[in-house]
PDB file of C-alpha atoms in Angstrom:
ATOM      1  CA  MET A   1     -10.592 -28.288  15.997  1.00 78.00           C
ATOM      2  CA  LEU A   2     -11.968 -24.465  15.052  1.00 86.00           C
ATOM      3  CA  THR A   3     -14.505 -23.684  13.255  1.00 91.00           C
ATOM      4  CA  LYS A   4     -14.398 -21.994   9.639  1.00 90.00           C
ATOM      5  CA  LYS A   5     -15.908 -18.949  11.572  1.00 93.00           C
ATOM      6  CA  GLU A   6     -13.673 -19.174  14.391  1.00 95.00           C
ATOM      7  CA  ILE A   7     -10.929 -19.256  12.111  1.00 95.00           C
ATOM      8  CA  PHE A   8     -11.969 -16.195  10.123  1.00 95.00           C
ATOM      9  CA  LYS A   9     -12.633 -14.633  13.153  1.00 97.00           C
ATOM     10  CA  THR A  10      -9.649 -14.828  14.406  1.00 97.00           C
ATOM     11  CA  GLN A  11      -7.791 -13.201  10.838  1.00 97.00           C
ATOM     12  CA  ALA A  12     -10.142 -10.164  10.373  1.00 98.00           C
ATOM     13  CA  ASN A  13      -8.554  -9.831  14.489  1.00 98.00           C
ATOM     14  CA  PHE A  14      -4.411  -9.888  12.864  1.00 98.00           C
ATOM     15  CA  ILE A  15      -5.372  -7.371  10.007  1.00 98.00           C
ATOM     16  CA  LYS A  16      -7.552  -4.820  12.108  1.00 98.00           C
ATOM     17  CA  GLN A  17      -4.177  -5.277  14.652  1.00 98.00           C
ATOM     18  CA  ALA A  18      -2.245  -4.462  11.201  1.00 98.00           C
ATOM     19  CA  ALA A  19      -4.308  -1.426  10.972  1.00 98.00           C
ATOM     20  CA  GLU A  20      -3.463  -0.359  14.469  1.00 98.00           C
ATOM     21  CA  LEU A  21       0.383  -1.015  13.487  1.00 98.00           C
ATOM     22  CA  ILE A  22       0.330   1.066  10.996  1.00 98.00           C
ATOM     23  CA  GLU A  23      -1.710   3.741  12.323  1.00 98.00           C
ATOM     24  CA  GLU A  24       1.273   3.711  15.130  1.00 98.00           C
ATOM     25  CA  ARG A  25       3.867   4.558  12.179  1.00 98.00           C
ATOM     26  CA  ALA A  26       1.732   7.418  10.514  1.00 98.00           C
ATOM     27  CA  LYS A  27       2.195   9.053  13.612  1.00 98.00           C
ATOM     28  CA  ALA A  28       5.673   8.111  14.043  1.00 97.00           C
ATOM     29  CA  ILE A  29       6.334  10.351  10.495  1.00 97.00           C
ATOM     30  CA  GLU A  30       4.332  12.670  11.647  1.00 96.00           C
ATOM     31  CA  LYS A  31       5.734  13.348  14.808  1.00 95.00           C
ATOM     32  CA  ILE A  32       9.493  13.363  12.958  1.00 93.00           C
ATOM     33  CA  GLU A  33       8.629  16.190  10.562  1.00 90.00           C
ATOM     34  CA  LYS A  34       6.756  18.156  13.879  1.00 89.00           C
ATOM     35  CA  GLU A  35       9.674  18.263  15.324  1.00 89.00           C
ATOM     36  CA  ALA A  36      12.314  18.196  12.560  1.00 84.00           C
ATOM     37  CA  LYS A  37      13.885  21.949  12.507  1.00 85.00           C
ATOM     38  CA  TYR A  38      14.489  23.640   9.020  1.00 82.00           C
ATOM     39  CA  ASN A  39      17.167  26.477   8.171  1.00 78.00           C
ATOM     40  CA  ILE A  40      16.071  26.747   4.982  1.00 85.00           C
ATOM     41  CA  GLU A  41      12.187  26.910   4.035  1.00 86.00           C
ATOM     42  CA  PHE A  42      12.345  24.785   0.444  1.00 88.00           C
ATOM     43  CA  GLU A  43      14.063  22.206   2.560  1.00 91.00           C
ATOM     44  CA  SER A  44      10.723  21.888   4.225  1.00 93.00           C
ATOM     45  CA  GLU A  45       8.552  22.104   1.619  1.00 94.00           C
ATOM     46  CA  LYS A  46       9.965  18.830   0.006  1.00 96.00           C
ATOM     47  CA  LYS A  47      10.223  16.674   3.568  1.00 95.00           C
ATOM     48  CA  ALA A  48       6.284  18.075   3.795  1.00 95.00           C
ATOM     49  CA  ALA A  49       5.561  16.444   0.048  1.00 96.00           C
ATOM     50  CA  ILE A  50       7.547  12.937   1.270  1.00 97.00           C
ATOM     51  CA  GLY A  51       5.746  13.213   4.358  1.00 96.00           C
ATOM     52  CA  ILE A  52       2.050  14.178   3.126  1.00 96.00           C
ATOM     53  CA  PHE A  53       2.200  11.201   0.401  1.00 98.00           C
ATOM     54  CA  LYS A  54       3.798   8.484   3.315  1.00 98.00           C
ATOM     55  CA  VAL A  55       1.044   9.772   6.235  1.00 98.00           C
ATOM     56  CA  ARG A  56      -2.122   9.472   3.652  1.00 98.00           C
ATOM     57  CA  SER A  57      -0.884   6.381   1.965  1.00 98.00           C
ATOM     58  CA  ILE A  58      -0.558   4.831   5.135  1.00 98.00           C
ATOM     59  CA  ARG A  59      -4.307   5.560   6.388  1.00 98.00           C
ATOM     60  CA  LEU A  60      -5.180   4.693   3.539  1.00 98.00           C
ATOM     61  CA  CYS A  61      -4.127   1.595   3.735  1.00 98.00           C
ATOM     62  CA  ARG A  62      -5.221   1.541   7.108  1.00 98.00           C
ATOM     63  CA  ASP A  63      -8.754   2.538   6.561  1.00 98.00           C
ATOM     64  CA  THR A  64      -9.086  -0.083   3.558  1.00 98.00           C
ATOM     65  CA  LEU A  65      -7.820  -2.829   6.164  1.00 98.00           C
ATOM     66  CA  LEU A  66     -10.750  -1.966   8.977  1.00 98.00           C
ATOM     67  CA  TYR A  67     -13.771  -2.319   6.116  1.00 98.00           C
ATOM     68  CA  ILE A  68     -12.349  -5.655   4.875  1.00 98.00           C
ATOM     69  CA  ALA A  69     -11.486  -6.949   8.757  1.00 98.00           C
ATOM     70  CA  ASN A  70     -15.292  -6.210   9.591  1.00 97.00           C
ATOM     71  CA  GLU A  71     -16.761  -7.698   5.854  1.00 96.00           C
ATOM     72  CA  VAL A  72     -14.248 -10.705   5.432  1.00 95.00           C
ATOM     73  CA  ILE A  73     -16.124 -12.220   8.821  1.00 94.00           C
ATOM     74  CA  ARG A  74     -19.997 -12.038   7.085  1.00 91.00           C
ATOM     75  CA  ASP A  75     -21.637 -15.136   6.245  1.00 81.00           C
ATOM     76  CA  ASP A  76     -21.739 -14.415   2.336  1.00 84.00           C
ATOM     77  CA  PRO A  77     -20.583 -16.176  -0.124  1.00 77.00           C
ATOM     78  CA  LYS A  78     -20.348 -13.867  -2.366  1.00 82.00           C
ATOM     79  CA  ILE A  79     -18.211 -11.308  -0.463  1.00 87.00           C
ATOM     80  CA  GLY A  80     -14.927 -12.288  -1.003  1.00 85.00           C
ATOM     81  CA  PHE A  81     -15.148 -10.918  -5.232  1.00 83.00           C
ATOM     82  CA  PHE A  82     -16.120  -7.758  -3.959  1.00 87.00           C
ATOM     83  CA  LEU A  83     -13.207  -7.325  -1.393  1.00 90.00           C
ATOM     84  CA  LEU A  84     -10.462  -8.428  -4.027  1.00 86.00           C
ATOM     85  CA  PRO A  85     -10.022  -4.911  -5.566  1.00 86.00           C
ATOM     86  CA  HIS A  86      -9.772  -3.176  -1.873  1.00 91.00           C
ATOM     87  CA  ALA A  87      -7.290  -5.655  -1.033  1.00 90.00           C
ATOM     88  CA  ARG A  88      -5.339  -4.396  -3.636  1.00 88.00           C
ATOM     89  CA  THR A  89      -5.239  -1.027  -2.966  1.00 92.00           C
ATOM     90  CA  ILE A  90      -2.612  -2.247  -0.419  1.00 93.00           C
ATOM     91  CA  LEU A  91      -0.704  -3.492  -3.193  1.00 91.00           C
ATOM     92  CA  ASP A  92      -0.956  -0.739  -4.778  1.00 92.00           C
ATOM     93  CA  VAL A  93       0.558   1.379  -1.866  1.00 96.00           C
ATOM     94  CA  TYR A  94       3.405  -0.659  -1.071  1.00 95.00           C
ATOM     95  CA  ALA A  95       4.219  -0.786  -4.493  1.00 94.00           C
ATOM     96  CA  ARG A  96       4.550   3.282  -4.334  1.00 97.00           C
ATOM     97  CA  PHE A  97       6.740   3.157  -1.381  1.00 98.00           C
ATOM     98  CA  ILE A  98       9.050   0.457  -3.250  1.00 97.00           C
ATOM     99  CA  HIS A  99       9.378   2.782  -6.289  1.00 98.00           C
ATOM    100  CA  LEU A 100      10.813   5.813  -4.013  1.00 98.00           C
ATOM    101  CA  LEU A 101      14.141   4.022  -2.319  1.00 98.00           C
ATOM    102  CA  GLU A 102      14.400   1.658  -5.724  1.00 97.00           C
ATOM    103  CA  ASN A 103      13.357   4.554  -8.738  1.00 97.00           C
ATOM    104  CA  CYS A 104      14.442   8.026  -7.094  1.00 97.00           C
ATOM    105  CA  SER A 105      17.964   8.700  -6.677  1.00 94.00           C
ATOM    106  CA  ASP A 106      18.025  10.811  -3.564  1.00 96.00           C
ATOM    107  CA  GLU A 107      14.994  12.587  -1.867  1.00 96.00           C
ATOM    108  CA  ASP A 108      14.384  16.049  -4.090  1.00 97.00           C
ATOM    109  CA  LYS A 109      13.492  13.096  -6.981  1.00 98.00           C
ATOM    110  CA  GLN A 110      11.112  11.838  -4.066  1.00 98.00           C
ATOM    111  CA  ALA A 111       9.481  14.795  -2.934  1.00 98.00           C
ATOM    112  CA  LEU A 112       9.167  15.468  -7.324  1.00 98.00           C
ATOM    113  CA  VAL A 113       7.144  12.018  -7.753  1.00 98.00           C
ATOM    114  CA  CYS A 114       4.817  12.578  -4.786  1.00 98.00           C
ATOM    115  CA  ILE A 115       4.383  16.161  -5.515  1.00 98.00           C
ATOM    116  CA  ALA A 116       3.271  14.500  -9.520  1.00 98.00           C
ATOM    117  CA  TYR A 117       0.552  12.443  -8.409  1.00 98.00           C
ATOM    118  CA  GLN A 118      -0.597  14.923  -5.620  1.00 98.00           C
ATOM    119  CA  LEU A 119      -1.215  17.758  -8.387  1.00 98.00           C
ATOM    120  CA  LEU A 120      -3.161  14.779 -10.573  1.00 97.00           C
ATOM    121  CA  LEU A 121      -6.228  15.686  -7.935  1.00 96.00           C
ATOM    122  CA  PRO A 122      -7.269  18.740  -8.763  1.00 96.00           C
ATOM    123  CA  LYS A 123      -6.706  17.839 -12.778  1.00 95.00           C
ATOM    124  CA  TYR A 124      -9.257  15.056 -11.742  1.00 94.00           C
ATOM    125  CA  ILE A 125     -11.771  16.770 -10.414  1.00 96.00           C
ATOM    126  CA  ASP A 126     -10.610  19.550 -12.700  1.00 96.00           C
ATOM    127  CA  SER A 127     -10.378  22.775 -10.286  1.00 97.00           C
ATOM    128  CA  GLU A 128      -7.655  25.518 -11.475  1.00 97.00           C
ATOM    129  CA  ILE A 129      -8.148  26.716  -7.771  1.00 97.00           C
ATOM    130  CA  GLU A 130      -7.248  23.613  -6.038  1.00 97.00           C
ATOM    131  CA  TYR A 131      -4.214  23.390  -8.470  1.00 97.00           C
ATOM    132  CA  GLN A 132      -2.931  26.630  -7.582  1.00 97.00           C
ATOM    133  CA  LYS A 133      -3.190  25.744  -3.798  1.00 97.00           C
ATOM    134  CA  THR A 134      -1.280  22.967  -4.316  1.00 97.00           C
ATOM    135  CA  PHE A 135       1.166  24.494  -6.437  1.00 97.00           C
ATOM    136  CA  ASN A 136       1.966  26.932  -3.732  1.00 96.00           C
ATOM    137  CA  LEU A 137       2.422  25.172  -1.244  1.00 96.00           C
ATOM    138  CA  TYR A 138       5.808  23.916  -3.422  1.00 96.00           C
ATOM    139  CA  LYS A 139       7.314  27.059  -5.073  1.00 95.00           C
ATOM    140  CA  LYS A 140      10.442  27.607  -3.034  1.00 95.00           C
ATOM    141  CA  PHE A 141      11.024  23.677  -3.689  1.00 96.00           C
ATOM    142  CA  PHE A 142      10.142  24.074  -7.532  1.00 96.00           C
ATOM    143  CA  LYS A 143      12.840  27.350  -8.084  1.00 94.00           C
ATOM    144  CA  GLN A 144      15.592  25.115  -5.699  1.00 94.00           C
ATOM    145  CA  THR A 145      15.360  22.255  -8.030  1.00 94.00           C
ATOM    146  CA  ASN A 146      15.290  23.869 -11.283  1.00 95.00           C
ATOM    147  CA  SER A 147      11.873  22.063 -12.097  1.00 94.00           C
ATOM    148  CA  ASN A 148       9.657  23.668 -14.412  1.00 94.00           C
ATOM    149  CA  PHE A 149       6.237  21.957 -13.577  1.00 97.00           C
ATOM    150  CA  PRO A 150       3.007  24.140 -15.257  1.00 96.00           C
ATOM    151  CA  THR A 151       1.871  26.936 -13.426  1.00 95.00           C
ATOM    152  CA  ASP A 152      -1.335  26.036 -14.660  1.00 96.00           C
ATOM    153  CA  LEU A 153      -4.479  23.129 -14.792  1.00 96.00           C
ATOM    154  CA  ALA A 154      -4.675  22.923 -18.530  1.00 96.00           C
ATOM    155  CA  SER A 155      -1.250  22.668 -19.043  1.00 97.00           C
ATOM    156  CA  TYR A 156      -0.894  19.665 -16.602  1.00 97.00           C
ATOM    157  CA  SER A 157      -1.678  16.420 -17.891  1.00 96.00           C
ATOM    158  CA  LYS A 158      -0.352  12.465 -16.512  1.00 96.00           C
ATOM    159  CA  THR A 159       1.035  12.667 -20.535  1.00 97.00           C
ATOM    160  CA  TRP A 160       3.540  15.656 -18.886  1.00 97.00           C
ATOM    161  CA  VAL A 161       3.928  13.663 -15.453  1.00 98.00           C
ATOM    162  CA  LYS A 162       5.251  10.506 -17.757  1.00 97.00           C
ATOM    163  CA  ASN A 163       7.642  12.874 -20.371  1.00 97.00           C
ATOM    164  CA  ASN A 164       9.337  14.200 -17.104  1.00 97.00           C
ATOM    165  CA  ASN A 165       9.989  10.737 -15.429  1.00 97.00           C
ATOM    166  CA  LEU A 166       7.464  11.739 -11.936  1.00 98.00           C
ATOM    167  CA  ASN A 167       5.348   9.194 -12.228  1.00 98.00           C
ATOM    168  CA  PHE A 168       5.375   5.800 -10.387  1.00 97.00           C
ATOM    169  CA  ALA A 169       6.093   2.763 -12.570  1.00 96.00           C
ATOM    170  CA  ASP A 170       4.030  -0.093 -13.282  1.00 90.00           C
ATOM    171  CA  MET A 171       3.211  -2.418 -10.044  1.00 86.00           C
ATOM    172  CA  ARG A 172       4.592  -5.507 -11.929  1.00 83.00           C
ATOM    173  CA  SER A 173       8.109  -3.990 -12.232  1.00 89.00           C
ATOM    174  CA  LEU A 174       8.364  -2.714  -8.803  1.00 90.00           C
ATOM    175  CA  LEU A 175       6.060  -5.615  -7.019  1.00 88.00           C
ATOM    176  CA  THR A 176       9.202  -8.086  -8.110  1.00 87.00           C
ATOM    177  CA  THR A 177      10.470 -10.829  -6.057  1.00 86.00           C
ATOM    178  CA  ASN A 178      13.998  -9.351  -5.417  1.00 89.00           C
ATOM    179  CA  ASN A 179      12.362  -6.122  -4.668  1.00 91.00           C
ATOM    180  CA  ILE A 180      10.112  -7.440  -2.187  1.00 90.00           C
ATOM    181  CA  LYS A 181      13.129  -9.312  -0.536  1.00 88.00           C
ATOM    182  CA  LYS A 182      15.567  -6.378  -0.960  1.00 91.00           C
ATOM    183  CA  TYR A 183      13.220  -4.129   1.603  1.00 91.00           C
ATOM    184  CA  SER A 184      12.285  -6.915   3.541  1.00 90.00           C
ATOM    185  CA  LEU A 185      14.111  -8.779   7.365  1.00 88.00           C
ATOM    186  CA  ASN A 186      11.902 -11.271   8.526  1.00 88.00           C
ATOM    187  CA  VAL A 187       8.363 -11.333   6.672  1.00 89.00           C
ATOM    188  CA  ASN A 188       9.565 -13.192   3.346  1.00 82.00           C
ATOM    189  CA  SER A 189      10.144 -16.198   5.790  1.00 79.00           C
ATOM    190  CA  VAL A 190       6.693 -15.899   6.822  1.00 83.00           C
ATOM    191  CA  PHE A 191       5.053 -15.302   3.782  1.00 81.00           C
ATOM    192  CA  GLY A 192       5.353 -16.591   0.064  1.00 72.00           C
ATOM    193  CA  VAL A 193       7.168 -14.053  -1.276  1.00 68.00           C
ATOM    194  CA  GLU A 194       6.530 -14.989  -5.568  1.00 66.00           C
ATOM    195  CA  GLU A 195       3.840 -17.052  -4.788  1.00 59.00           C
ATOM    196  CA  THR A 196       1.783 -14.542  -2.729  1.00 59.00           C
ATOM    197  CA  TYR A 197       2.158 -11.880  -5.511  1.00 62.00           C
ATOM    198  CA  ARG A 198       1.914 -13.988  -9.171  1.00 63.00           C
ATOM    199  CA  ILE A 199      -0.888 -15.779  -8.058  1.00 60.00           C
ATOM    200  CA  TYR A 200      -2.610 -12.448  -6.735  1.00 60.00           C
ATOM    201  CA  SER A 201      -2.255 -10.384  -9.158  1.00 62.00           C
ATOM    202  CA  GLY A 202      -3.184 -12.475 -12.214  1.00 61.00           C
ATOM    203  CA  PHE A 203      -6.444 -13.402 -10.626  1.00 62.00           C
ATOM    204  CA  SER A 204      -7.348  -9.729  -9.729  1.00 63.00           C
ATOM    205  CA  GLU A 205      -7.069  -8.846 -12.969  1.00 61.00           C
ATOM    206  CA  PHE A 206      -9.172 -11.703 -14.363  1.00 62.00           C
ATOM    207  CA  LEU A 207     -11.662 -11.010 -11.814  1.00 63.00           C
ATOM    208  CA  HIS A 208     -11.940  -7.461 -12.382  1.00 65.00           C
ATOM    209  CA  GLY A 209     -15.320  -6.738 -14.110  1.00 70.00           C
ATOM    210  CA  ASN A 210     -15.010 -10.144 -15.166  1.00 74.00           C
ATOM    211  CA  PRO A 211     -19.591 -11.413 -15.395  1.00 75.00           C
ATOM    212  CA  TYR A 212     -18.571 -15.029 -16.500  1.00 73.00           C
ATOM    213  CA  TYR A 213     -16.451 -15.592 -13.108  1.00 72.00           C
ATOM    214  CA  TYR A 214     -19.158 -13.640 -11.357  1.00 72.00           C
ATOM    215  CA  ASN A 215     -22.121 -16.455 -12.502  1.00 70.00           C
ATOM    216  CA  GLU A 216     -19.736 -19.015 -11.394  1.00 68.00           C
ATOM    217  CA  SER A 217     -19.842 -20.772  -7.772  1.00 63.00           C
ATOM    218  CA  PRO A 218     -17.297 -18.694  -5.182  1.00 59.00           C
ATOM    219  CA  HIS A 219     -13.813 -19.962  -5.202  1.00 68.00           C
ATOM    220  CA  ASN A 220     -11.678 -19.054  -2.941  1.00 80.00           C
ATOM    221  CA  GLU A 221     -11.351 -14.988  -2.997  1.00 85.00           C
ATOM    222  CA  ARG A 222     -12.151 -14.537   1.460  1.00 90.00           C
ATOM    223  CA  PHE A 223      -8.760 -16.146   1.588  1.00 89.00           C
ATOM    224  CA  TRP A 224      -6.782 -13.981  -0.849  1.00 87.00           C
ATOM    225  CA  VAL A 225      -8.397 -11.261   0.997  1.00 91.00           C
ATOM    226  CA  VAL A 226      -6.749 -12.398   3.943  1.00 94.00           C
ATOM    227  CA  SER A 227      -3.624 -13.470   2.588  1.00 91.00           C
ATOM    228  CA  ILE A 228      -2.711 -10.479   0.832  1.00 90.00           C
ATOM    229  CA  CYS A 229      -4.455  -8.127   3.831  1.00 94.00           C
ATOM    230  CA  LEU A 230      -1.578  -9.869   5.802  1.00 95.00           C
ATOM    231  CA  SER A 231       1.264 -10.750   4.140  1.00 93.00           C
ATOM    232  CA  MET A 232       1.445  -6.731   2.174  1.00 93.00           C
ATOM    233  CA  THR A 233       0.641  -5.099   5.022  1.00 96.00           C
ATOM    234  CA  ALA A 234       3.510  -6.945   6.919  1.00 95.00           C
ATOM    235  CA  PHE A 235       5.627  -6.062   4.215  1.00 94.00           C
ATOM    236  CA  LEU A 236       5.156  -2.474   3.725  1.00 96.00           C
ATOM    237  CA  ILE A 237       5.482  -2.424   8.014  1.00 97.00           C
ATOM    238  CA  GLU A 238       9.175  -3.435   7.348  1.00 96.00           C
ATOM    239  CA  LEU A 239      10.035  -1.152   4.550  1.00 97.00           C
ATOM    240  CA  ILE A 240       8.531   1.845   6.352  1.00 98.00           C
ATOM    241  CA  ASP A 241      10.117   0.330   9.795  1.00 97.00           C
ATOM    242  CA  LEU A 242      13.478   0.029   8.196  1.00 96.00           C
ATOM    243  CA  HIS A 243      13.664   2.902   5.397  1.00 96.00           C
ATOM    244  CA  THR A 244      11.531   5.248   6.874  1.00 96.00           C
ATOM    245  CA  LEU A 245      11.610   5.370  10.858  1.00 96.00           C
ATOM    246  CA  HIS A 246      15.059   3.447  10.488  1.00 95.00           C
ATOM    247  CA  LYS A 247      14.118   0.759  13.643  1.00 93.00           C
ATOM    248  CA  ARG A 248      15.282  -2.727  13.252  1.00 92.00           C
ATOM    249  CA  ASN A 249      12.415  -5.410  13.792  1.00 87.00           C
ATOM    250  CA  PRO A 250      10.434  -3.226  16.533  1.00 93.00           C
ATOM    251  CA  ARG A 251       8.523  -5.475  19.116  1.00 95.00           C
ATOM    252  CA  ASP A 252       4.672  -4.312  18.558  1.00 96.00           C
ATOM    253  CA  PHE A 253       5.527  -5.696  15.273  1.00 96.00           C
ATOM    254  CA  ARG A 254       7.555  -8.719  16.138  1.00 95.00           C
ATOM    255  CA  VAL A 255       4.668  -9.427  18.834  1.00 97.00           C
ATOM    256  CA  TRP A 256       2.214  -9.233  15.576  1.00 97.00           C
ATOM    257  CA  LEU A 257       4.163 -11.243  13.346  1.00 96.00           C
ATOM    258  CA  GLU A 258       4.865 -14.606  15.691  1.00 96.00           C
ATOM    259  CA  GLU A 259       1.061 -14.685  16.245  1.00 96.00           C
ATOM    260  CA  VAL A 260       0.432 -14.369  12.803  1.00 96.00           C
ATOM    261  CA  LYS A 261       2.625 -17.391  12.460  1.00 95.00           C
ATOM    262  CA  LYS A 262       1.860 -19.445  14.900  1.00 95.00           C
ATOM    263  CA  ASN A 263      -2.221 -19.435  13.196  1.00 94.00           C
ATOM    264  CA  LYS A 264      -1.099 -19.641   9.845  1.00 93.00           C
ATOM    265  CA  ALA A 265      -1.213 -23.715   9.810  1.00 92.00           C
ATOM    266  CA  ASP A 266      -5.125 -23.438  10.511  1.00 93.00           C
ATOM    267  CA  PHE A 267      -5.846 -21.019   7.728  1.00 93.00           C
ATOM    268  CA  ILE A 268      -3.482 -22.735   5.226  1.00 90.00           C
ATOM    269  CA  LYS A 269      -5.353 -26.262   6.438  1.00 92.00           C
ATOM    270  CA  LEU A 270      -8.734 -24.911   6.050  1.00 91.00           C
ATOM    271  CA  TRP A 271      -7.877 -22.622   3.337  1.00 87.00           C
ATOM    272  CA  ARG A 272      -6.698 -26.138   0.898  1.00 86.00           C
ATOM    273  CA  SER A 273      -9.765 -27.866   2.274  1.00 86.00           C
ATOM    274  CA  ASN A 274     -11.876 -25.599   0.326  1.00 76.00           C
ATOM    275  CA  VAL A 275     -10.439 -25.782  -3.220  1.00 65.00           C
ATOM    276  CA  ILE A 276     -12.539 -26.915  -5.769  1.00 52.00           C
ATOM    277  CA  PRO A 277     -11.144 -30.155  -7.191  1.00 48.00           C
ATOM    278  CA  PRO A 278     -10.125 -29.931 -11.354  1.00 43.00           C
ATOM    279  CA  PRO A 279     -13.566 -31.563 -13.128  1.00 38.00           C
TER     280      PRO A 279
END
């Protein structure tokens, strides 16, 4: 019988493997963009906007997964509490990928949403230089699509983005059971779609900055961190394979998912044995 430490080490290894898988997707997207030839410059700018967003989002997930994999095996009863917000990053990224498919009618709209999000960074750091630098990357695309992005930092804001319907929708409206199933193929037969998101989302909101919960005995945060990392990354990889790379059930992902499935029973059994009974 496996020990608790051994079970968590196995799950941490799966998380590291997921990081490797998702990095391969980033490389594949980069390769496609580098090899693509566009006769019209605004088309190149559009593709670049979408590609930059996807690759940087994927690599944010990759580094988040690697950090969590190294930390989640630590023998620290409070570690799960502090890892939960990092696990939520995976949900954020996955939700944005769904938004591009579900709420954008074409690649023009996808690119505009990605650019609007990209331009918020210089707004946050209050840098006119960075705003102009980013804005100038897409001037021909703006002209082609008759987009009225502000030409100066002072006129740009989250309110402008929202008023022009270029904001990412709320995560709760994106990560619905129907949406997750819609953009999945095999993962939803391994992980419970509705239960995974509903419980974690509410739990995470309750935990955020809650000093009363923090002073109680740790519950099952470490289990939730592992569960979210594996399930949501699996859904994200499958979405990328199907709708960006146009690959159906590639071998590397199929083998990884099967191994995760084989070891799921031991993890769930340990999780259930760790549940604190009600008073």
